[in-house]
Coordinates of N, CA and C and ligand atoms in Angstrom, one line a residue:
M1 N 0.8 -2.1 -0.3 CA -0.1 0.1 -0.3 C 1.0 1.4 0.3
K2 N 0.7 2.3 -0.9 CA 1.6 3.5 -0.8 C 0.7 4.3 -0.5
S3 N 1.4 5.5 0.5 CA 0.6 6.5 0.9 C 0.8 7.6 0.3
V4 N -0.1 8.4 -0.2 CA 0.5 10.1 -0.4 C 0.8 11.2 0.7
E5 N 2.1 11.4 1.1 CA 2.6 12.0 2.3 C 1.8 13.0 2.6
S6 N 1.5 13.7 1.9 CA 1.1 15.4 2.3 C -0.6 15.4 3.2
S7 N -1.1 14.5 1.7 CA -2.9 14.5 1.6 C -3.0 13.5 2.5
K8 N -2.6 12.5 2.9 CA -3.0 11.4 3.5 C -4.4 10.7 3.0
L9 N -3.9 10.6 1.4 CA -4.7 9.6 0.8 C -3.7 8.0 0.7
T10 N -4.9 7.2 0.5 CA -4.2 5.9 0.1 C -4.4 5.4 -0.6
I11 N -4.0 4.4 -1.6 CA -4.5 3.8 -2.7 C -4.8 2.4 -2.4
C12 N -6.0 2.0 -2.5 CA -6.3 0.6 -2.4 C -5.4 -0.4 -3.1
P13 N -4.8 -1.6 -2.3 CA -4.2 -2.4 -3.1 C -5.1 -3.6 -3.7
S14 N -6.5 -3.6 -3.4 CA -6.9 -4.6 -4.1 C -7.5 -4.0 -5.3
C15 N -7.9 -3.0 -5.3 CA -9.3 -2.2 -7.2 C -8.7 -0.9 -7.2
D16 N -7.6 -0.2 -6.3 CA -6.7 1.2 -6.8 C -7.1 2.1 -6.4
L17 N -8.5 2.3 -5.8 CA -9.5 3.5 -5.4 C -8.8 4.3 -4.2
L18 N -8.7 5.6 -4.5 CA -8.0 6.4 -3.5 C -8.6 6.6 -2.8
V19 N -8.3 6.6 -1.3 CA -9.3 6.8 -0.4 C -8.9 7.3 0.6
D20 N -9.5 8.4 1.3 CA -8.5 9.9 2.3 C -9.0 9.0 4.1
T21 N -7.6 8.7 4.4 CA -7.6 8.3 5.5 C -7.8 9.0 6.8
R22 N -8.2 10.1 6.8 CA -7.8 11.2 7.8 C -9.0 11.0 8.8
P23 N -10.2 10.3 8.2 CA -11.5 10.4 9.0 C -10.6 9.0 10.1
H24 N -10.0 8.3 10.1 CA -9.5 6.9 10.3 C -8.6 6.9 11.7
C25 N -7.8 6.7 11.9 CA -6.7 6.7 12.7 C -7.0 6.5 14.3
R26 N -8.1 6.6 14.7 CA -8.4 6.0 16.1 C -8.4 4.8 16.5
A27 N -7.7 4.7 17.7 CA -7.4 3.1 18.1 C -8.8 2.6 18.4
G28 N -9.2 0.9 17.9 CA -10.4 0.3 17.5 C -10.7 0.4 16.3
N29 N -10.6 1.6 15.6 CA -11.3 1.9 14.0 C -10.6 0.7 13.2
V30 N -11.2 0.6 12.2 CA -10.7 -0.2 10.7 C -11.1 0.7 9.5
L31 N -10.0 0.9 9.0 CA -10.4 1.4 7.2 C -10.9 0.5 6.6
V32 N -11.7 0.6 5.5 CA -12.4 -0.3 4.8 C -13.0 0.1 3.6
C33 N -12.0 -0.3 2.1 CA -12.3 0.2 1.1 C -13.6 0.4 0.9
P34 N -13.8 1.3 0.4 CA -15.6 1.7 -0.1 C -15.7 1.1 -1.3
R35 N -15.0 0.5 -1.9 CA -15.9 0.3 -3.3 C -15.4 -1.5 -3.0
C36 N -14.6 -2.1 -2.6 CA -13.7 -3.2 -2.7 C -14.4 -4.0 -1.4
K37 N -14.5 -3.5 -0.5 CA -14.5 -3.8 1.2 C -12.8 -4.3 1.6
H38 N -11.8 -3.9 1.1 CA -10.7 -4.9 1.6 C -10.2 -3.8 2.6
V39 N -9.2 -4.5 3.7 CA -9.4 -4.0 4.6 C -7.6 -3.2 4.7
L40 N -7.7 -1.7 5.0 CA -6.7 -0.9 4.6 C -5.7 -0.8 5.4
A41 N -6.7 -0.6 6.8 CA -5.8 -0.3 7.7 C -6.5 -0.2 9.1
R42 N -5.8 -0.8 10.2 CA -6.5 -0.8 11.7 C -5.9 0.4 12.4
G43 N -7.2 0.7 13.4 CA -6.8 2.0 14.1 C -5.9 1.8 15.5
S44 N -5.2 0.7 15.0 CA -4.3 1.0 17.1 C -3.0 0.9 16.4
R45 N -2.4 1.9 17.3 CA -0.8 2.1 16.7 C 0.0 1.2 17.0
V46 N 0.9 0.9 16.6 CA 1.9 -0.1 16.3 C 2.7 0.4 17.2
R47 N 3.2 -0.5 17.8 CA 4.1 -0.1 19.2 C 6.0 -0.9 18.6
F48 N 6.6 -0.2 18.0 CA 7.9 -0.4 17.1 C 8.6 -1.4 18.0
S49 N 8.7 -1.4 19.6 CA 9.4 -2.1 20.1 C 8.9 -3.3 20.6
S50 N 7.6 -3.8 20.3 CA 7.4 -5.0 20.6 C 6.9 -5.6 19.3
Q51 N 7.1 -4.6 17.8 CA 7.2 -5.6 16.9 C 8.8 -5.7 16.4
L52 N 9.7 -5.7 17.9 CA 10.9 -5.8 17.3 C 11.4 -6.8 17.6
A53 N 10.6 -7.0 19.3 CA 10.9 -8.5 19.9 C 9.8 -9.1 19.2
L54 N 8.9 -9.4 18.6 CA 8.3 -10.4 17.7 C 9.0 -10.6 16.9
A55 N 9.6 -10.0 15.9 CA 10.6 -9.9 15.1 C 11.7 -11.0 15.4
L56 N 12.6 -10.8 16.3 CA 13.4 -11.5 17.0 C 13.3 -12.6 17.0
S57 N 12.1 -12.7 18.0 CA 11.6 -14.4 18.7 C 11.5 -14.7 17.4
C58 N 10.9 -14.3 16.0 CA 10.8 -15.4 14.6 C 12.0 -15.8 14.0
L59 N 12.4 -15.1 14.1 CA 14.3 -15.2 13.7 C 15.0 -16.3 13.8
V60 N 14.8 -16.5 15.5 CA 15.3 -17.6 16.4 C 14.6 -19.0 16.0
M61 N 13.5 -18.6 15.8 CA 12.4 -20.2 16.1 C 12.6 -20.3 14.3
V62 N 12.7 -19.7 13.6 CA 12.3 -19.9 11.9 C 13.9 -20.8 11.6
I63 N 15.4 -20.5 12.5 CA 16.8 -21.1 12.2 C 16.4 -22.2 12.9
L64 N 15.7 -22.4 14.2 CA 15.7 -23.9 15.0 C 14.8 -24.5 14.2
A65 N 13.7 -24.2 13.5 CA 13.0 -25.2 12.8 C 13.6 -25.5 11.8
N66 N 14.6 -25.1 10.8 CA 15.0 -25.3 9.8 C 16.4 -26.3 10.0
T67 N 16.7 -26.6 11.1 CA 18.1 -27.3 12.0 C 18.1 -28.3 12.7
Y68 N 17.1 -28.2 13.3 CA 16.1 -29.1 14.5 C 15.6 -30.6 13.5
P69 N 15.4 -31.6 13.8 CA 14.7 -32.4 13.0 C 13.6 -32.5 13.1
L70 N 12.4 -32.4 12.3 CA 11.0 -32.5 12.1 C 10.6 -33.8 12.9
L71 N 10.9 -34.7 12.3 CA 10.9 -36.3 13.0 C 11.5 -37.3 13.1
S72 N 11.9 -37.9 13.7 CA 12.4 -38.9 13.5 C 11.7 -40.5 13.5
F73 N 12.2 -41.7 13.0 CA 11.2 -42.7 12.6 C 12.6 -43.6 12.2
T74 N 11.8 -44.9 12.3 CA 12.0 -46.0 11.8 C 11.5 -47.1 11.0
F75 N 12.4 -47.2 10.3 CA 11.6 -47.6 9.0 C 12.2 -48.8 8.6
L76 N 11.3 -50.2 8.7 CA 12.4 -51.5 8.3 C 13.8 -51.8 9.1
G77 N 13.6 -51.3 10.5 CA 14.7 -51.3 11.6 C 15.8 -50.4 11.4
I78 N 15.2 -49.6 10.2 CA 16.3 -48.1 10.4 C 15.9 -47.2 10.9
P79 N 16.7 -46.8 12.2 CA 16.4 -45.2 12.6 C 17.2 -44.1 11.5
S80 N 15.9 -43.2 11.6 CA 16.3 -41.9 10.2 C 15.5 -40.8 11.4
S81 N 16.0 -39.8 11.1 CA 15.3 -38.4 11.2 C 15.2 -37.6 10.3
A82 N 14.6 -36.2 10.2 CA 14.7 -35.5 9.1 C 14.4 -34.1 9.2
N83 N 15.1 -33.1 8.5 CA 15.0 -31.6 8.8 C 14.7 -31.2 7.7
I84 N 14.2 -29.8 7.4 CA 13.6 -29.4 6.6 C 15.0 -28.6 5.4
L85 N 15.9 -28.5 6.2 CA 17.3 -28.2 5.0 C 18.1 -29.4 4.8
R86 N 18.2 -30.5 5.1 CA 18.5 -31.5 4.8 C 17.4 -32.5 3.4
G87 N 16.2 -32.2 3.6 CA 15.6 -32.5 3.2 C 15.5 -32.1 1.4
T88 N 15.9 -30.5 1.7 CA 16.5 -29.6 0.3 C 17.4 -30.1 -0.2
V89 N 18.3 -30.4 1.1 CA 19.9 -30.7 -0.2 C 19.5 -32.2 -0.9
L90 N 18.7 -33.0 -0.3 CA 18.2 -34.5 -0.7 C 17.9 -34.4 -2.6
L91 N 16.3 -33.4 -2.1 CA 15.7 -32.6 -3.4 C 16.9 -32.4 -4.3
L92 N 17.9 -31.1 -3.9 CA 18.9 -31.0 -5.3 C 19.6 -32.3 -5.9
E93 N 20.3 -32.6 -4.6 CA 21.0 -34.0 -5.2 C 20.6 -34.9 -6.1
H94 N 18.7 -35.4 -5.6 CA 17.8 -36.0 -6.7 C 17.9 -35.7 -8.3
G95 N 18.3 -34.1 -8.2 CA 17.7 -33.2 -9.5 C 16.3 -32.1 -9.8
Y96 N 15.6 -32.4 -8.5 CA 14.4 -31.5 -8.4 C 15.2 -30.0 -7.8
Y97 N 15.6 -29.6 -9.1 CA 16.2 -28.3 -8.8 C 15.3 -26.5 -8.5
L98 N 14.2 -27.2 -9.2 CA 13.2 -26.2 -8.8 C 12.3 -26.0 -7.3
V99 N 11.6 -27.5 -6.9 CA 11.6 -27.7 -6.2 C 12.4 -27.4 -5.2
G100 N 13.5 -27.7 -5.2 CA 14.6 -27.5 -4.3 C 15.1 -26.0 -3.7
F101 N 14.8 -25.2 -4.9 CA 15.3 -23.8 -4.5 C 13.8 -23.1 -4.5
S102 N 12.7 -23.7 -5.0 CA 11.3 -22.9 -4.0 C 11.5 -22.9 -2.9
V103 N 11.7 -24.6 -2.1 CA 11.7 -24.4 -0.6 C 12.7 -24.1 0.4
V104 N 14.2 -23.1 -0.2 CA 15.1 -23.0 0.4 C 14.4 -21.1 0.6
I105 N 14.0 -21.0 -0.8 CA 13.4 -19.5 -0.4 C 12.2 -19.4 0.0
A106 N 11.4 -20.1 0.2 CA 9.9 -19.8 0.9 C 9.9 -20.4 2.4
S107 N 11.0 -21.1 2.5 CA 11.2 -21.9 4.0 C 12.1 -21.4 5.2
F108 N 13.2 -21.0 4.0 CA 14.2 -20.5 4.7 C 14.5 -18.8 4.5
L109 N 15.0 -18.4 3.0 CA 15.6 -17.0 2.7 C 14.4 -16.1 3.2
A110 N 13.1 -16.2 2.3 CA 12.5 -15.1 2.5 C 11.8 -15.1 4.4
P111 N 11.6 -16.0 4.7 CA 11.2 -15.8 6.5 C 12.4 -15.1 7.0
I112 N 13.7 -15.6 6.6 CA 14.6 -14.9 7.3 C 15.4 -13.7 6.7
I113 N 14.9 -13.4 5.4 CA 15.2 -12.0 5.2 C 14.4 -10.8 6.2
L114 N 12.7 -11.3 5.6 CA 11.6 -10.8 6.4 C 11.6 -10.2 7.9
F115 N 11.9 -11.4 8.9 CA 12.2 -11.0 9.9 C 13.5 -10.3 10.1
C116 N 14.4 -10.1 9.7 CA 15.5 -9.6 9.7 C 14.9 -8.1 9.4
L117 N 13.9 -7.7 8.2 CA 14.4 -6.3 7.8 C 13.0 -5.8 8.6
I118 N 12.4 -6.8 9.4 CA 11.0 -6.0 10.5 C 12.1 -5.7 11.8
S119 N 13.0 -6.6 12.0 CA 13.7 -6.4 13.0 C 14.4 -4.7 12.6
Y120 N 15.2 -4.6 11.5 CA 16.0 -3.3 11.6 C 14.8 -2.2 11.4
T121 N 13.9 -2.4 10.4 CA 12.9 -0.8 10.3 C 12.3 -1.1 11.6
S122 N 12.1 -2.1 12.6 CA 11.0 -1.4 14.1 C 12.1 -0.9 15.3
F123 N 13.3 -1.2 14.7 CA 14.2 -0.9 15.4 C 14.6 0.3 15.6
S124 N 14.7 1.0 14.2 CA 14.9 2.4 13.9 C 14.1 3.0 14.0
L125 N 12.8 2.7 13.6 CA 11.3 3.8 13.8 C 11.3 3.9 15.3
S126 N 11.3 2.8 16.3 CA 11.0 2.9 17.8 C 12.2 3.5 18.3
I127 N 13.5 3.8 17.8 CA 14.3 5.1 18.0 C 14.2 6.4 17.6
G128 N 13.4 6.6 16.9 CA 13.6 8.0 15.6 C 14.7 8.1 15.0
W129 N 15.7 6.6 14.1 CA 16.8 6.7 13.7 C 16.6 6.0 12.1
K130 N 16.8 7.7 11.3 CA 16.6 7.4 10.4 C 18.1 6.9 9.4
S131 N 18.1 5.3 9.9 CA 19.0 4.4 9.3 C 19.2 4.2 8.0
P132 N 20.6 3.9 7.6 CA 21.0 3.7 6.5 C 20.0 2.8 5.5
G133 N 19.5 2.9 4.5 CA 18.6 2.2 4.0 C 17.6 1.9 4.1
L134 N 16.8 2.3 5.3 CA 15.4 2.3 6.1 C 14.5 2.0 4.9
A135 N 14.2 3.1 4.0 CA 13.2 3.1 3.2 C 13.5 2.1 2.3
T136 N 14.7 1.6 1.4 CA 15.0 0.5 1.0 C 14.4 -0.5 1.4
A137 N 14.5 -0.6 2.9 CA 13.8 -1.9 4.0 C 12.7 -1.6 3.9
L138 N 12.1 -0.5 4.3 CA 10.6 -0.9 4.4 C 10.1 -1.2 3.0
H139 N 10.5 -0.9 1.8 CA 9.6 -1.3 0.8 C 10.5 -3.0 0.0
F140 N 11.2 -3.6 0.9 CA 11.1 -4.9 0.8 C 10.7 -5.9 1.2
Q141 N 10.5 -5.0 2.9 CA 9.6 -5.7 3.8 C 8.3 -5.8 3.3
D142 N 7.7 -4.5 2.7 CA 6.3 -4.6 2.3 C 5.7 -5.9 1.2
D143 N 7.2 -6.1 0.2 CA 6.9 -7.5 -0.7 C 7.2 -8.4 -0.3
L144 N 7.9 -8.5 0.8 CA 8.7 -9.9 1.6 C 7.3 -10.8 2.0
I145 N 6.2 -9.7 2.6 CA 5.3 -10.2 3.2 C 4.8 -11.6 2.5
H146 N 4.7 -12.0 1.5 CA 3.6 -12.8 0.2 C 4.5 -13.7 0.4
W147 N 5.9 -13.5 0.4 CA 6.9 -14.6 0.4 C 7.2 -15.8 1.4
S148 N 6.9 -15.6 2.5 CA 6.8 -16.2 4.0 C 5.9 -17.5 3.8
M149 N 6.0 -18.6 3.5 CA 4.7 -19.5 3.6 C 4.8 -20.5 4.5
I150 N 5.4 -20.2 5.6 CA 5.6 -21.5 6.7 C 4.0 -22.1 7.0
E151 N 3.0 -21.4 7.1 CA 1.8 -22.4 6.9 C 1.5 -23.5 6.1
V152 N 1.9 -23.1 4.7 CA 1.9 -24.0 3.7 C 2.5 -25.4 4.3
Y153 N 4.0 -25.0 4.7 CA 4.8 -26.3 5.4 C 4.0 -27.0 6.6
I154 N 3.1 -26.7 7.3 CA 2.8 -27.4 8.2 C 1.9 -27.9 7.7
V155 N 1.1 -27.6 6.6 CA 0.1 -28.2 5.9 C 0.2 -29.8 5.1
S156 N 1.4 -29.3 4.3 CA 2.0 -30.6 3.4 C 2.8 -31.1 4.4
F157 N 3.3 -31.2 5.8 CA 3.7 -31.9 6.5 C 2.8 -33.0 7.3
L158 N 2.0 -32.7 7.5 CA 0.9 -33.2 8.1 C 0.5 -34.2 7.1
V159 N 0.5 -33.8 5.9 CA -0.1 -34.8 4.7 C 0.9 -36.0 4.9
A160 N 2.2 -35.6 4.4 CA 3.3 -36.4 4.7 C 3.0 -37.3 5.8
L161 N 3.1 -36.8 6.9 CA 3.0 -37.2 8.4 C 2.0 -38.6 8.0
V162 N 0.7 -38.3 7.5 CA -0.4 -39.2 8.2 C 0.3 -40.2 6.9
K163 N 0.6 -39.7 5.8 CA 1.1 -41.5 4.4 C 2.1 -42.0 5.9
L164 N 3.1 -41.8 5.7 CA 4.2 -42.0 6.7 C 3.6 -43.0 7.4
I165 N 3.0 -42.4 8.3 CA 2.9 -43.1 9.6 C 2.0 -44.5 9.4
E166 N 1.8 -44.8 8.2 CA 1.3 -46.5 8.4 C 2.4 -47.4 8.2
Y167 N 3.6 -46.8 7.4 CA 4.7 -47.8 7.1 C 6.1 -47.1 8.0
A168 N 5.9 -46.9 9.2 CA 6.9 -46.4 10.1 C 7.0 -46.3 11.7
D169 N 7.6 -46.2 12.5 CA 7.1 -46.0 14.2 C 7.7 -44.2 13.4
I170 N 6.8 -43.3 14.2 CA 7.6 -41.6 14.2 C 7.5 -40.7 15.6
D171 N 8.2 -40.9 16.0 CA 8.5 -39.6 16.8 C 8.6 -38.2 16.5
L172 N 8.0 -37.2 16.8 CA 8.0 -35.9 16.3 C 9.4 -35.1 17.1
G173 N 9.7 -34.5 16.4 CA 10.7 -34.3 16.7 C 10.6 -32.3 17.3
Y174 N 11.9 -31.7 17.4 CA 11.7 -30.6 18.0 C 11.4 -29.2 17.1
G175 N 11.8 -29.5 16.0 CA 11.9 -29.0 14.7 C 10.1 -28.5 14.4
L176 N 9.3 -29.3 14.7 CA 8.2 -29.3 14.0 C 7.0 -28.3 15.3
W177 N 8.0 -28.3 16.5 CA 7.8 -27.4 17.8 C 7.7 -26.1 17.2
C178 N 8.7 -26.0 16.9 CA 9.4 -24.8 16.3 C 8.9 -23.6 15.3
I179 N 8.3 -24.7 14.3 CA 7.6 -24.3 13.6 C 6.4 -23.7 13.9
C180 N 5.7 -24.3 14.8 CA 4.4 -23.9 15.1 C 4.4 -23.1 15.7
I181 N 5.5 -22.5 16.7 CA 6.1 -21.4 17.2 C 5.9 -20.4 16.0
T182 N 7.1 -20.7 15.4 CA 7.1 -19.3 14.2 C 5.8 -19.1 13.3
L183 N 5.0 -20.2 13.3 CA 3.8 -19.8 12.8 C 2.8 -19.0 13.5
V184 N 2.8 -19.3 14.8 CA 2.3 -18.5 16.0 C 2.7 -17.1 15.9
L185 N 3.7 -16.9 16.0 CA 4.4 -15.5 16.1 C 4.8 -15.1 14.9
S186 N 4.6 -15.7 13.8 CA 5.1 -14.6 12.7 C 3.5 -14.2 12.1
T187 N 2.4 -14.8 12.8 CA 1.3 -14.3 12.3 C 0.7 -13.2 12.9
R188 N 1.0 -13.3 14.4 CA 0.5 -12.2 15.0 C 1.5 -10.9 14.4
L189 N 3.0 -11.2 14.4 CA 3.5 -10.2 13.5 C 3.1 -9.8 12.4
I190 N 2.7 -10.1 11.5 CA 2.4 -9.7 10.3 C 1.2 -9.1 10.2
Q191 N 0.5 -9.7 11.0 CA -0.9 -8.9 11.2 C -0.9 -7.8 12.0
R192 N 0.1 -7.3 13.2 CA 0.1 -6.2 13.4 C 0.9 -5.1 12.4
L193 N 1.7 -5.7 11.3 CA 2.6 -4.9 10.6 C 1.3 -3.9 9.6
E194 N 1.6 -3.1 9.8 CA 0.6 -1.8 8.9 C 1.8 -1.0 8.4
P195 N 1.7 -1.4 7.3 CA 2.8 -0.4 6.0 C 2.7 0.9 6.0
A196 N 1.5 1.4 6.2 CA 1.0 2.6 6.2 C 1.8 3.4 7.5
E197 N 1.7 2.3 8.9 CA 2.4 3.7 9.8 C 3.4 3.6 9.7
Y198 N 4.1 2.4 9.4 CA 5.5 2.2 9.3 C 6.2 3.3 8.7
W199 N 5.6 3.5 7.2 CA 6.1 4.7 6.4 C 5.4 6.4 7.0
E200 N 4.3 5.9 8.0 CA 3.9 7.4 8.3 C 5.1 8.0 9.3
R201 N 5.5 7.1 10.5 CA 6.6 7.3 11.2 C 8.0 7.5 10.6
Y202 N 8.4 6.8 9.3 CA 9.3 6.9 8.6 C 9.3 8.4 8.5
V203 N 8.1 9.0 7.7 CA 7.6 10.5 7.3 C 8.3 11.7 8.3
H204 N 8.2 11.4 9.7 CA 8.4 12.2 10.6 C 9.3 11.9 11.6
I205 N 10.5 11.3 11.0 CA 11.8 11.4 11.7 C 12.9 12.0 10.6
R206 N 13.3 12.7 11.1 CA 14.0 13.9 10.6 C 15.5 13.8 10.7
Ligands
LIG1 ZN1 -10.5 -1.3 -3.0

């Protein structure tokens, strides 16, 4: 969502209607596009320090989720364990380059870069510091929100688990709990992330 700074106008990302945001902005209010009913902004003020804490927690959790085993299992008497990074290496080794690189981007790179960017922008805005590259970081942050697809992994993992459970003895690993925690925290983080408020704060920093 792009805001026109001086006039408090916002362009609806869904139908491109120009909407005046001035009547809104009080806590508890929700600004809805009058044409397509897309939610443009919520009237709660973002606390950048709590966004920073949430983003850092997500960052730690997503790294653990990718390195700890998702599950361990015994198949034909042979014990084994699996985590996302090892699974990705196996995909690449077997020539599934497109799937392998997609998994690396959507499960690892995109969420990590997104959480780093939110940490950086939230930290800068919380202390009122126009840090180097802050505007670029805000632009990338808005674009990357759509690339973090942790929930897709939970669903596909559960489908695979149901299939696997017929053939092997399964123990759930720490990685799975880390993914679930990342999902809960990142949902909250992105729900509270109002690009318009980040830009508004950015405009007011000297
Ligand atoms: Zn609209």
